[in-house]
PDB file of C-alpha atoms in Angstrom:
ATOM      1  CA  MET V1324     166.162  78.243 103.713  1.00  0.00           C
ATOM      2  CA  ASN V1325     168.768  78.862 101.030  1.00  0.00           C
ATOM      3  CA  ASP V1326     169.997  81.701  98.803  1.00  0.00           C
ATOM      4  CA  ILE V1327     167.272  80.996  96.239  1.00  0.00           C
ATOM      5  CA  ASP V1328     164.611  81.348  98.951  1.00  0.00           C
ATOM      6  CA  LEU V1329     166.187  84.619 100.103  1.00  0.00           C
ATOM      7  CA  GLY V1330     166.092  85.997  96.573  1.00  0.00           C
ATOM      8  CA  HIS V1331     162.397  85.200  96.207  1.00  0.00           C
ATOM      9  CA  LEU V1332     161.681  86.703  99.640  1.00  0.00           C
ATOM     10  CA  ARG V1333     163.364  89.893  98.451  1.00  0.00           C
ATOM     11  CA  SER V1334     161.002  89.856  95.469  1.00  0.00           C
ATOM     12  CA  ALA V1335     158.009  89.529  97.806  1.00  0.00           C
ATOM     13  CA  ILE V1336     159.305  92.463  99.843  1.00  0.00           C
ATOM     14  CA  ALA V1337     159.672  94.530  96.650  1.00  0.00           C
ATOM     15  CA  VAL V1338     156.023  93.772  95.845  1.00  0.00           C
ATOM     16  CA  ALA V1339     155.141  94.879  99.395  1.00  0.00           C
ATOM     17  CA  TRP V1340     156.858  98.228  98.785  1.00  0.00           C
ATOM     18  CA  ARG V1341     154.792  98.664  95.613  1.00  0.00           C
ATOM     19  CA  ALA V1342     151.646  98.049  97.645  1.00  0.00           C
ATOM     20  CA  ARG V1343     152.702 100.710 100.126  1.00  0.00           C
ATOM     21  CA  GLU V1344     153.487 103.179  97.338  1.00  0.00           C
ATOM     22  CA  ARG V1345     149.920 102.657  96.067  1.00  0.00           C
ATOM     23  CA  GLY V1346     148.436 103.434  99.484  1.00  0.00           C
ATOM     24  CA  ASN V1347     147.969  99.897 100.798  1.00  0.00           C
ATOM     25  CA  HIS V1348     149.478  97.999 103.684  1.00  0.00           C
ATOM     26  CA  PRO V1349     153.044  96.873 102.872  1.00  0.00           C
ATOM     27  CA  PHE V1350     152.536  93.194 102.120  1.00  0.00           C
ATOM     28  CA  GLY V1351     153.456  91.262  98.999  1.00  0.00           C
ATOM     29  CA  ALA V1352     153.603  87.688  97.765  1.00  0.00           C
ATOM     30  CA  VAL V1353     155.059  85.802  94.810  1.00  0.00           C
ATOM     31  CA  LEU V1354     154.343  82.317  93.506  1.00  0.00           C
ATOM     32  CA  VAL V1355     157.325  80.357  92.206  1.00  0.00           C
ATOM     33  CA  ASP V1356     156.831  77.273  90.056  1.00  0.00           C
ATOM     34  CA  ALA V1357     158.698  73.949  90.194  1.00  0.00           C
ATOM     35  CA  ALA V1358     161.339  75.263  87.784  1.00  0.00           C
ATOM     36  CA  GLY V1359     162.091  78.175  90.123  1.00  0.00           C
ATOM     37  CA  CYS V1360     160.455  80.821  87.932  1.00  0.00           C
ATOM     38  CA  VAL V1361     158.176  83.512  89.324  1.00  0.00           C
ATOM     39  CA  ALA V1362     154.738  82.657  87.986  1.00  0.00           C
ATOM     40  CA  LEU V1363     152.614  85.296  89.732  1.00  0.00           C
ATOM     41  CA  GLU V1364     152.870  88.308  92.025  1.00  0.00           C
ATOM     42  CA  ALA V1365     150.226  89.939  94.202  1.00  0.00           C
ATOM     43  CA  GLU V1366     150.173  92.846  96.587  1.00  0.00           C
ATOM     44  CA  ASN V1367     147.905  93.928  99.375  1.00  0.00           C
ATOM     45  CA  THR V1368     144.833  95.828  98.126  1.00  0.00           C
ATOM     46  CA  VAL V1369     142.862  96.228 101.354  1.00  0.00           C
ATOM     47  CA  VAL V1370     142.785 100.039 101.249  1.00  0.00           C
ATOM     48  CA  THR V1371     142.513 100.788  97.533  1.00  0.00           C
ATOM     49  CA  GLU V1372     139.927  98.073  96.835  1.00  0.00           C
ATOM     50  CA  ARG V1373     138.130  98.659 100.156  1.00  0.00           C
ATOM     51  CA  ASP V1374     138.226  94.892 100.687  1.00  0.00           C
ATOM     52  CA  PRO V1375     139.291  93.461 104.048  1.00  0.00           C
ATOM     53  CA  THR V1376     140.120  90.164 102.333  1.00  0.00           C
ATOM     54  CA  GLY V1377     142.522  91.844  99.894  1.00  0.00           C
ATOM     55  CA  HIS V1378     145.637  90.519 101.607  1.00  0.00           C
ATOM     56  CA  ALA V1379     148.547  89.911  99.259  1.00  0.00           C
ATOM     57  CA  GLU V1380     148.540  86.183  99.933  1.00  0.00           C
ATOM     58  CA  ALA V1381     144.774  85.819  99.432  1.00  0.00           C
ATOM     59  CA  ASN V1382     145.027  87.820  96.210  1.00  0.00           C
ATOM     60  CA  LEU V1383     147.827  85.510  95.068  1.00  0.00           C
ATOM     61  CA  VAL V1384     145.740  82.423  95.871  1.00  0.00           C
ATOM     62  CA  ARG V1385     142.851  83.820  93.802  1.00  0.00           C
ATOM     63  CA  LEU V1386     145.161  84.388  90.837  1.00  0.00           C
ATOM     64  CA  ALA V1387     146.897  81.029  91.269  1.00  0.00           C
ATOM     65  CA  THR V1388     143.740  78.935  91.396  1.00  0.00           C
ATOM     66  CA  ARG V1389     142.475  80.619  88.230  1.00  0.00           C
ATOM     67  CA  ALA V1390     145.767  80.034  86.414  1.00  0.00           C
ATOM     68  CA  PHE V1391     146.785  76.544  87.594  1.00  0.00           C
ATOM     69  CA  SER V1392     145.222  73.220  88.526  1.00  0.00           C
ATOM     70  CA  LYS V1393     145.980  71.513  91.835  1.00  0.00           C
ATOM     71  CA  GLU V1394     148.825  69.366  90.469  1.00  0.00           C
ATOM     72  CA  PRO V1395     151.110  72.246  89.436  1.00  0.00           C
ATOM     73  CA  LEU V1396     150.200  74.239  92.556  1.00  0.00           C
ATOM     74  CA  ALA V1397     151.418  71.376  94.720  1.00  0.00           C
ATOM     75  CA  GLN V1398     154.870  71.937  93.202  1.00  0.00           C
ATOM     76  CA  CYS V1399     154.816  75.705  93.789  1.00  0.00           C
ATOM     77  CA  THR V1400     156.144  77.832  96.626  1.00  0.00           C
ATOM     78  CA  MET V1401     154.484  80.995  97.871  1.00  0.00           C
ATOM     79  CA  TYR V1402     156.952  83.564  99.162  1.00  0.00           C
ATOM     80  CA  ALA V1403     155.379  86.207 101.379  1.00  0.00           C
ATOM     81  CA  SER V1404     156.789  89.368 102.891  1.00  0.00           C
ATOM     82  CA  ALA V1405     155.250  88.427 106.249  1.00  0.00           C
ATOM     83  CA  GLU V1406     153.837  85.412 108.059  1.00  0.00           C
ATOM     84  CA  LEU V1407     150.367  84.518 106.849  1.00  0.00           C
ATOM     85  CA  PHE V1408     147.376  85.173 109.079  1.00  0.00           C
ATOM     86  CA  ALA V1409     144.725  82.478 109.452  1.00  0.00           C
ATOM     87  CA  MET V1410     142.616  83.514 106.439  1.00  0.00           C
ATOM     88  CA  CYS V1411     145.556  83.449 104.027  1.00  0.00           C
ATOM     89  CA  ALA V1412     147.106  80.321 105.509  1.00  0.00           C
ATOM     90  CA  GLY V1413     143.785  78.526 105.105  1.00  0.00           C
ATOM     91  CA  ALA V1414     143.369  79.772 101.550  1.00  0.00           C
ATOM     92  CA  SER V1415     146.863  78.635 100.538  1.00  0.00           C
ATOM     93  CA  HIS V1416     146.221  75.241 102.118  1.00  0.00           C
ATOM     94  CA  CYS V1417     142.867  74.822 100.356  1.00  0.00           C
ATOM     95  CA  ALA V1418     144.465  75.873  97.055  1.00  0.00           C
ATOM     96  CA  GLY V1419     147.037  73.115  97.500  1.00  0.00           C
ATOM     97  CA  ILE V1420     150.124  75.324  97.300  1.00  0.00           C
ATOM     98  CA  GLY V1421     152.975  73.008  98.209  1.00  0.00           C
ATOM     99  CA  ARG V1422     155.168  75.283 100.304  1.00  0.00           C
ATOM    100  CA  VAL V1423     155.018  78.699 101.966  1.00  0.00           C
ATOM    101  CA  VAL V1424     158.065  80.735 102.987  1.00  0.00           C
ATOM    102  CA  TYR V1425     157.771  84.121 104.720  1.00  0.00           C
ATOM    103  CA  ALA V1426     160.161  86.877 105.737  1.00  0.00           C
ATOM    104  CA  LEU V1427     158.721  88.563 108.832  1.00  0.00           C
ATOM    105  CA  SER V1428     157.159  86.518 111.627  1.00  0.00           C
ATOM    106  CA  GLU V1429     153.853  87.521 113.213  1.00  0.00           C
ATOM    107  CA  PRO V1430     155.429  88.498 116.578  1.00  0.00           C
ATOM    108  CA  ASP V1431     157.919  90.712 114.712  1.00  0.00           C
ATOM    109  CA  GLN V1432     154.997  92.396 112.904  1.00  0.00           C
ATOM    110  CA  ARG V1433     153.405  93.286 116.246  1.00  0.00           C
ATOM    111  CA  SER V1434     156.634  94.596 117.760  1.00  0.00           C
ATOM    112  CA  GLY V1435     157.493  96.705 114.726  1.00  0.00           C
ATOM    113  CA  SER V1436     160.773  94.881 114.133  1.00  0.00           C
TER     114      SER V1436
END
């Protein structure tokens, strides 16, 4: 992890705060392309969309696979405010996203750290 990664993680956390302000769980994700530019952002929409699959990372995968083919996605990095659960990890893998970086680990989420 480097300073660039930390900056993009801060962006994902900012998206998570937006989700919380809109009444959702505080999770966010950003997709960064090979040039280091933010290509997409997505927030959690579980509450407002009444969709249990509306995790930020799954929402980002849906947007990413509509916007990009597999080749560019393999060069992208998903930055997430928290460690991906199984559904979102599987979706990012199936989408072919090249790298995933997250801020808060799953055990830290459970302990409230």
